[in-house]
mmCIF file of C-alpha atoms in Angstrom:
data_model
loop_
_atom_site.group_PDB
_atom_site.id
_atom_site.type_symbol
_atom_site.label_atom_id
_atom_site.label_comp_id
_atom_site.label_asym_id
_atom_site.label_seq_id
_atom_site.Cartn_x
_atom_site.Cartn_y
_atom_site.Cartn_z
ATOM 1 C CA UNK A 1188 36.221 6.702 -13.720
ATOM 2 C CA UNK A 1189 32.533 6.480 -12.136
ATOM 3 C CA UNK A 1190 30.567 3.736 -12.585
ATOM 4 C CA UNK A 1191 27.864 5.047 -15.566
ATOM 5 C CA UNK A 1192 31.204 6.370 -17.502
ATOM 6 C CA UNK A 1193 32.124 2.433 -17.273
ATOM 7 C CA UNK A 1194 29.278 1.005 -17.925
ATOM 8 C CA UNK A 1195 28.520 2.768 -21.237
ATOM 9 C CA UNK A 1196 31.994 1.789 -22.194
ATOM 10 C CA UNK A 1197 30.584 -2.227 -21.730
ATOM 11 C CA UNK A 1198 29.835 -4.172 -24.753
ATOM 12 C CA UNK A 1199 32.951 -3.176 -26.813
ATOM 13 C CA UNK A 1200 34.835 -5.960 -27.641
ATOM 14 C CA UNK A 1201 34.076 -8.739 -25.151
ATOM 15 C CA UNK A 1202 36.829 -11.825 -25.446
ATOM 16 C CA UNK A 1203 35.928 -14.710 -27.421
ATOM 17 C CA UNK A 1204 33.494 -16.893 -24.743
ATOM 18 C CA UNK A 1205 34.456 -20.812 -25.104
ATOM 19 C CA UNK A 1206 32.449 -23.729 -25.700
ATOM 20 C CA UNK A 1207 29.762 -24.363 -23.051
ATOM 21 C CA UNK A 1208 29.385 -27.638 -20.463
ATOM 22 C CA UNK A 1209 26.976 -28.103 -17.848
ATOM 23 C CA UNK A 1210 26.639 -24.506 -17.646
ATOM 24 C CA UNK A 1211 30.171 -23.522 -17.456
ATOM 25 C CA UNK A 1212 32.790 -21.742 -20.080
ATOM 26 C CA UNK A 1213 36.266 -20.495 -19.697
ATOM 27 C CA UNK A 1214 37.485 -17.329 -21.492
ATOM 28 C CA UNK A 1215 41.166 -17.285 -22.217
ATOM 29 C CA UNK A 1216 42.253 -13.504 -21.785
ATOM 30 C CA UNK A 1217 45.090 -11.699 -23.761
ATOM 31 C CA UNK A 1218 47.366 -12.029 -20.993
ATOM 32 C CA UNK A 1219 46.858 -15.704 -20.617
ATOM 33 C CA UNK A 1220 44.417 -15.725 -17.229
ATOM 34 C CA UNK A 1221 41.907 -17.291 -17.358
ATOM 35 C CA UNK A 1222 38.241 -15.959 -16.620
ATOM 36 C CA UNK A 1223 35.124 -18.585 -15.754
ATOM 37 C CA UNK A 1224 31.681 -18.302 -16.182
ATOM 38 C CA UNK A 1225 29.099 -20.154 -14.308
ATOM 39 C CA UNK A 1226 25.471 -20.256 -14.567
ATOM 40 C CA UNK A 1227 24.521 -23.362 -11.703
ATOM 41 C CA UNK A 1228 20.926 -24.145 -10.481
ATOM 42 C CA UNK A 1229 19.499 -22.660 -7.180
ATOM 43 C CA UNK A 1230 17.232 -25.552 -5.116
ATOM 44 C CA UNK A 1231 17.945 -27.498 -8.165
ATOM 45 C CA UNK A 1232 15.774 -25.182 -9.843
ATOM 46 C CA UNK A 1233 17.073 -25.097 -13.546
ATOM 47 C CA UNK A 1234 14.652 -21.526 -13.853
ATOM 48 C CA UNK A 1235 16.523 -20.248 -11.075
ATOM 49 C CA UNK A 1236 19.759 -19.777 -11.867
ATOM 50 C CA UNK A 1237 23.476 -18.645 -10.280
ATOM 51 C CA UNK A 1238 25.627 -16.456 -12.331
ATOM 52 C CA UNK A 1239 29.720 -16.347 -10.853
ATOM 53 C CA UNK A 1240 32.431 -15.444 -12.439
ATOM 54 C CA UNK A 1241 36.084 -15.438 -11.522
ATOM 55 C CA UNK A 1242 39.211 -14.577 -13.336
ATOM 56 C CA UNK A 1243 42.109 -17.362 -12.396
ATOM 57 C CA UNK A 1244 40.187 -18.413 -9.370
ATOM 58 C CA UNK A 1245 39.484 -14.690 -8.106
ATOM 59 C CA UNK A 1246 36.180 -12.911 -7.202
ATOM 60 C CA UNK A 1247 37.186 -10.036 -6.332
ATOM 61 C CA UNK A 1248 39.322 -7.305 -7.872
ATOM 62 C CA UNK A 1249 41.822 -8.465 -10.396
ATOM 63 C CA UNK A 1250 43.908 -5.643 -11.166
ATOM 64 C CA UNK A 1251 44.884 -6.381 -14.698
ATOM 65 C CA UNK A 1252 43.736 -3.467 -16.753
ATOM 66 C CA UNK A 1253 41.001 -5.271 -18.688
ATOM 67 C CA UNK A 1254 37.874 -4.653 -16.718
ATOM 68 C CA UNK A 1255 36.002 -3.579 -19.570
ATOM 69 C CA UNK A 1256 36.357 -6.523 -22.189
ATOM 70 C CA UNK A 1257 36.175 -8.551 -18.503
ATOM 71 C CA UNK A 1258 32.477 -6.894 -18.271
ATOM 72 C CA UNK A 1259 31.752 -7.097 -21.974
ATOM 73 C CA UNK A 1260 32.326 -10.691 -22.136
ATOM 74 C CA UNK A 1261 30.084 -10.968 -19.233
ATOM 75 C CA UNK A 1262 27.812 -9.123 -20.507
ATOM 76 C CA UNK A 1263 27.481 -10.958 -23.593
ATOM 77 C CA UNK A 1264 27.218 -14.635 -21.672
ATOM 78 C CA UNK A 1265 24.754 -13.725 -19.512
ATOM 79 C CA UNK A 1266 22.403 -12.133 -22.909
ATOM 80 C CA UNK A 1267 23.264 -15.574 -24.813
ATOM 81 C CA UNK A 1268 22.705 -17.590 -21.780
ATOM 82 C CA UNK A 1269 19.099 -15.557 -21.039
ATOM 83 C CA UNK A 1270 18.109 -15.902 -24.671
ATOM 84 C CA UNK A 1271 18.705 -19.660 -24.891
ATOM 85 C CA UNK A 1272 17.640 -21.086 -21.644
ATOM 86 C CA UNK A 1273 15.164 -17.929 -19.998
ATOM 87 C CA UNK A 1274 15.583 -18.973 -16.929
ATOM 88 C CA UNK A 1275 12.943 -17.243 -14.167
ATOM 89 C CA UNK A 1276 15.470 -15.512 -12.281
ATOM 90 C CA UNK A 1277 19.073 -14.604 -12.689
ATOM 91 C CA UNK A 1278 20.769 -14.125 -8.931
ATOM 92 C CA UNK A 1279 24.312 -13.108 -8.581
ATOM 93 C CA UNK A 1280 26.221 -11.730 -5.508
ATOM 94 C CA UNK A 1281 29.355 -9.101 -4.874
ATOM 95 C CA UNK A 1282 31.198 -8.578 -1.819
ATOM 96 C CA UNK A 1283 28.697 -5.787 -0.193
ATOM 97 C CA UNK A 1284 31.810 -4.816 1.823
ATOM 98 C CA UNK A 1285 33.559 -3.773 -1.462
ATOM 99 C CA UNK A 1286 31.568 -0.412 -2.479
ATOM 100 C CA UNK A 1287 32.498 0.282 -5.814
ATOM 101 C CA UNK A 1288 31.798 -2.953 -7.014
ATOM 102 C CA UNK A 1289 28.354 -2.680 -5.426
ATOM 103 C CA UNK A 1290 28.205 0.271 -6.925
ATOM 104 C CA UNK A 1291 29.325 -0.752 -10.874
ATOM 105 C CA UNK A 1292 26.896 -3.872 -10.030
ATOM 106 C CA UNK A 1293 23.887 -1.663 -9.727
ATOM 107 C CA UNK A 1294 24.574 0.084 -12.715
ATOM 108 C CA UNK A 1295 25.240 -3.373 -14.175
ATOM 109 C CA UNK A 1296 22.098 -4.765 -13.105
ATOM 110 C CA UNK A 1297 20.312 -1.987 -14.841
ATOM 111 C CA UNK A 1298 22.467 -2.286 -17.990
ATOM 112 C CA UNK A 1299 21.523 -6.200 -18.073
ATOM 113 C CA UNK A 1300 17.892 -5.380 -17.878
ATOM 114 C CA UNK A 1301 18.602 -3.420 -21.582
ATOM 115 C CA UNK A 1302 19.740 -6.109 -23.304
ATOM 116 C CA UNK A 1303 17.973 -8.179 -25.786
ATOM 117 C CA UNK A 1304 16.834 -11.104 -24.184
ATOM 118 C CA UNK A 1305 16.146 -9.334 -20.368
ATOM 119 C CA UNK A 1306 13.947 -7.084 -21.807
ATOM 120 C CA UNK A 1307 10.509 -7.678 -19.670
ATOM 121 C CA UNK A 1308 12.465 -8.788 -16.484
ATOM 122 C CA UNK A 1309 12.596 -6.552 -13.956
ATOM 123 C CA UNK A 1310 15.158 -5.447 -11.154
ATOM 124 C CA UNK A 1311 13.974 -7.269 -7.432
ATOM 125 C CA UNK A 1312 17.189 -6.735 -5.791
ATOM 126 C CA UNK A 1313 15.834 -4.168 -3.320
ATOM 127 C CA UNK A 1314 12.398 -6.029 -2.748
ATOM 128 C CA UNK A 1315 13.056 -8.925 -0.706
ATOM 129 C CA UNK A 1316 9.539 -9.476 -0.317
ATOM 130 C CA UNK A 1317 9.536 -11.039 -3.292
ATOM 131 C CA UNK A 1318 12.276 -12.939 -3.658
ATOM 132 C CA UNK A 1319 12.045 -17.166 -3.032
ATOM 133 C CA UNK A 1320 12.031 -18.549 0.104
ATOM 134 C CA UNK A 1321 15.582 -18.634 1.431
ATOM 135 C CA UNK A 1322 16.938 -17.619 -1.623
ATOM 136 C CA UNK A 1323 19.642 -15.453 0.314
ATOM 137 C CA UNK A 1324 20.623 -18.661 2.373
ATOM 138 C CA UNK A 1325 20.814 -20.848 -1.089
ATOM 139 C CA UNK A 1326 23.056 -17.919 -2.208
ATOM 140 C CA UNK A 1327 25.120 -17.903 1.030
ATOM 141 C CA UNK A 1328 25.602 -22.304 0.842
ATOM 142 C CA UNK A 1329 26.932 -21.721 -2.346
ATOM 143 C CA UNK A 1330 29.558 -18.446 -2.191
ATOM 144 C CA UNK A 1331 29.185 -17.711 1.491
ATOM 145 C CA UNK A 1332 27.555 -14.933 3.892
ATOM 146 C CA UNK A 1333 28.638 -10.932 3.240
ATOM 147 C CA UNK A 1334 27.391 -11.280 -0.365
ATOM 148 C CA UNK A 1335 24.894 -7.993 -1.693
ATOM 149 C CA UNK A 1336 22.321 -10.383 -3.652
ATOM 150 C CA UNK A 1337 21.235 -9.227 -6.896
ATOM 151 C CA UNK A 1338 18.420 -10.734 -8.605
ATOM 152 C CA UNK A 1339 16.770 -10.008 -12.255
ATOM 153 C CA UNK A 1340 12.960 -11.530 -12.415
ATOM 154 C CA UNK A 1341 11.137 -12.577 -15.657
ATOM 155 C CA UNK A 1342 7.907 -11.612 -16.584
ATOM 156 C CA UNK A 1343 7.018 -15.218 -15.929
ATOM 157 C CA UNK A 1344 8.065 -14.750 -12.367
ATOM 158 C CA UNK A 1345 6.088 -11.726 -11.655
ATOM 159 C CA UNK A 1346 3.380 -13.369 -13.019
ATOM 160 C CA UNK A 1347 3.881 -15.927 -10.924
ATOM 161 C CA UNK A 1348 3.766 -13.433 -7.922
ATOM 162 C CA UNK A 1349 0.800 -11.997 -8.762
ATOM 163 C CA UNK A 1350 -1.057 -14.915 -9.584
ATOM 164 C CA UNK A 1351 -0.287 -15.802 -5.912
ATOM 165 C CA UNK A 1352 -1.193 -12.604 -4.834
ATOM 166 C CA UNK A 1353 -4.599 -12.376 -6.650
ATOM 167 C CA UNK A 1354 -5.280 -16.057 -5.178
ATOM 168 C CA UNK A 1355 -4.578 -14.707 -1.783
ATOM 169 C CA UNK A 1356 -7.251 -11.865 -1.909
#
């Protein structure tokens, strides 16, 4: 299945997302694993934010047939987390060594930026020029080096940016 087939497919019935602490759910799924959800700080920033996610301890690949209620739940955290907290910028990383993840993650990323509470952020992942200072060693403390760094700016943020830039000139 290609990657756009899949991602139109996300948002059908995403798994019931558990209570939230410090940032953190779990998501029982039908076949008992269990899938985690974190949104942590970046330069204990709380409007720069981490997403991960893992099902039973795993980044990568799981293999069990239920990628697309996987993604929808996903999906659906990261719009409820945006829409109560709106934090500046959402960062999140995939293997870069693993195409078609990077693949369904850039299709993701512009999926994301469709949902209710992205709408007005705006895709930086290929303009490094404007990400934070070191954001892609803060990234690389916290899941390692080899990671393809996404990251989803508010309108905020590239306010921010051009504020700077105007003060600049």
């Amino acid at each position: 299945m290609r990657a756009q087939d899949f991602i139109t497919e996300i948002g059908d019935k995403p798994y019931k997302i558990g209570r939230w602490k410090y940032g953190s759910t779990t998501v029982l799924l039908s076949d008992g694993r269990e899938m985690r959800i974190n949104f942590e700080p970046l330069y204990n920033n709380i409007d720069f934010i981490l997403l991960s996610f893992s099902v039973d301890g795993a980044l990568i690949t799981t293999g069990g047939g239920d990628a697309y209620r996987i993604f929808s739940t996903l999906t659906r955290a990261v719009n409820n987390y945006v829409s109560s907290k709106y934090p500046e910028l959402l960062v999140w990383g995939v293997n870069e060594n693993d195409s078609s993840r990077v693949k369904l993650f850039n299709h993701l990323a512009q999926r994301w930026l469709q949902l209710p509470a992205l709408r007005g952020y705006e895709n930086l992942t290929e303009h490094k020029e404007l990400w934070p200072e070191d954001l892609e060693l803060a990234v690389d403390d916290m899941h390692g080096p080899g990671l393809k760094i996404y990251v989803l700016a508010s309108e905020e943020y590239m306010y921010y940016l051009q504020s700077a830039s105007d003060m600049e000139d």
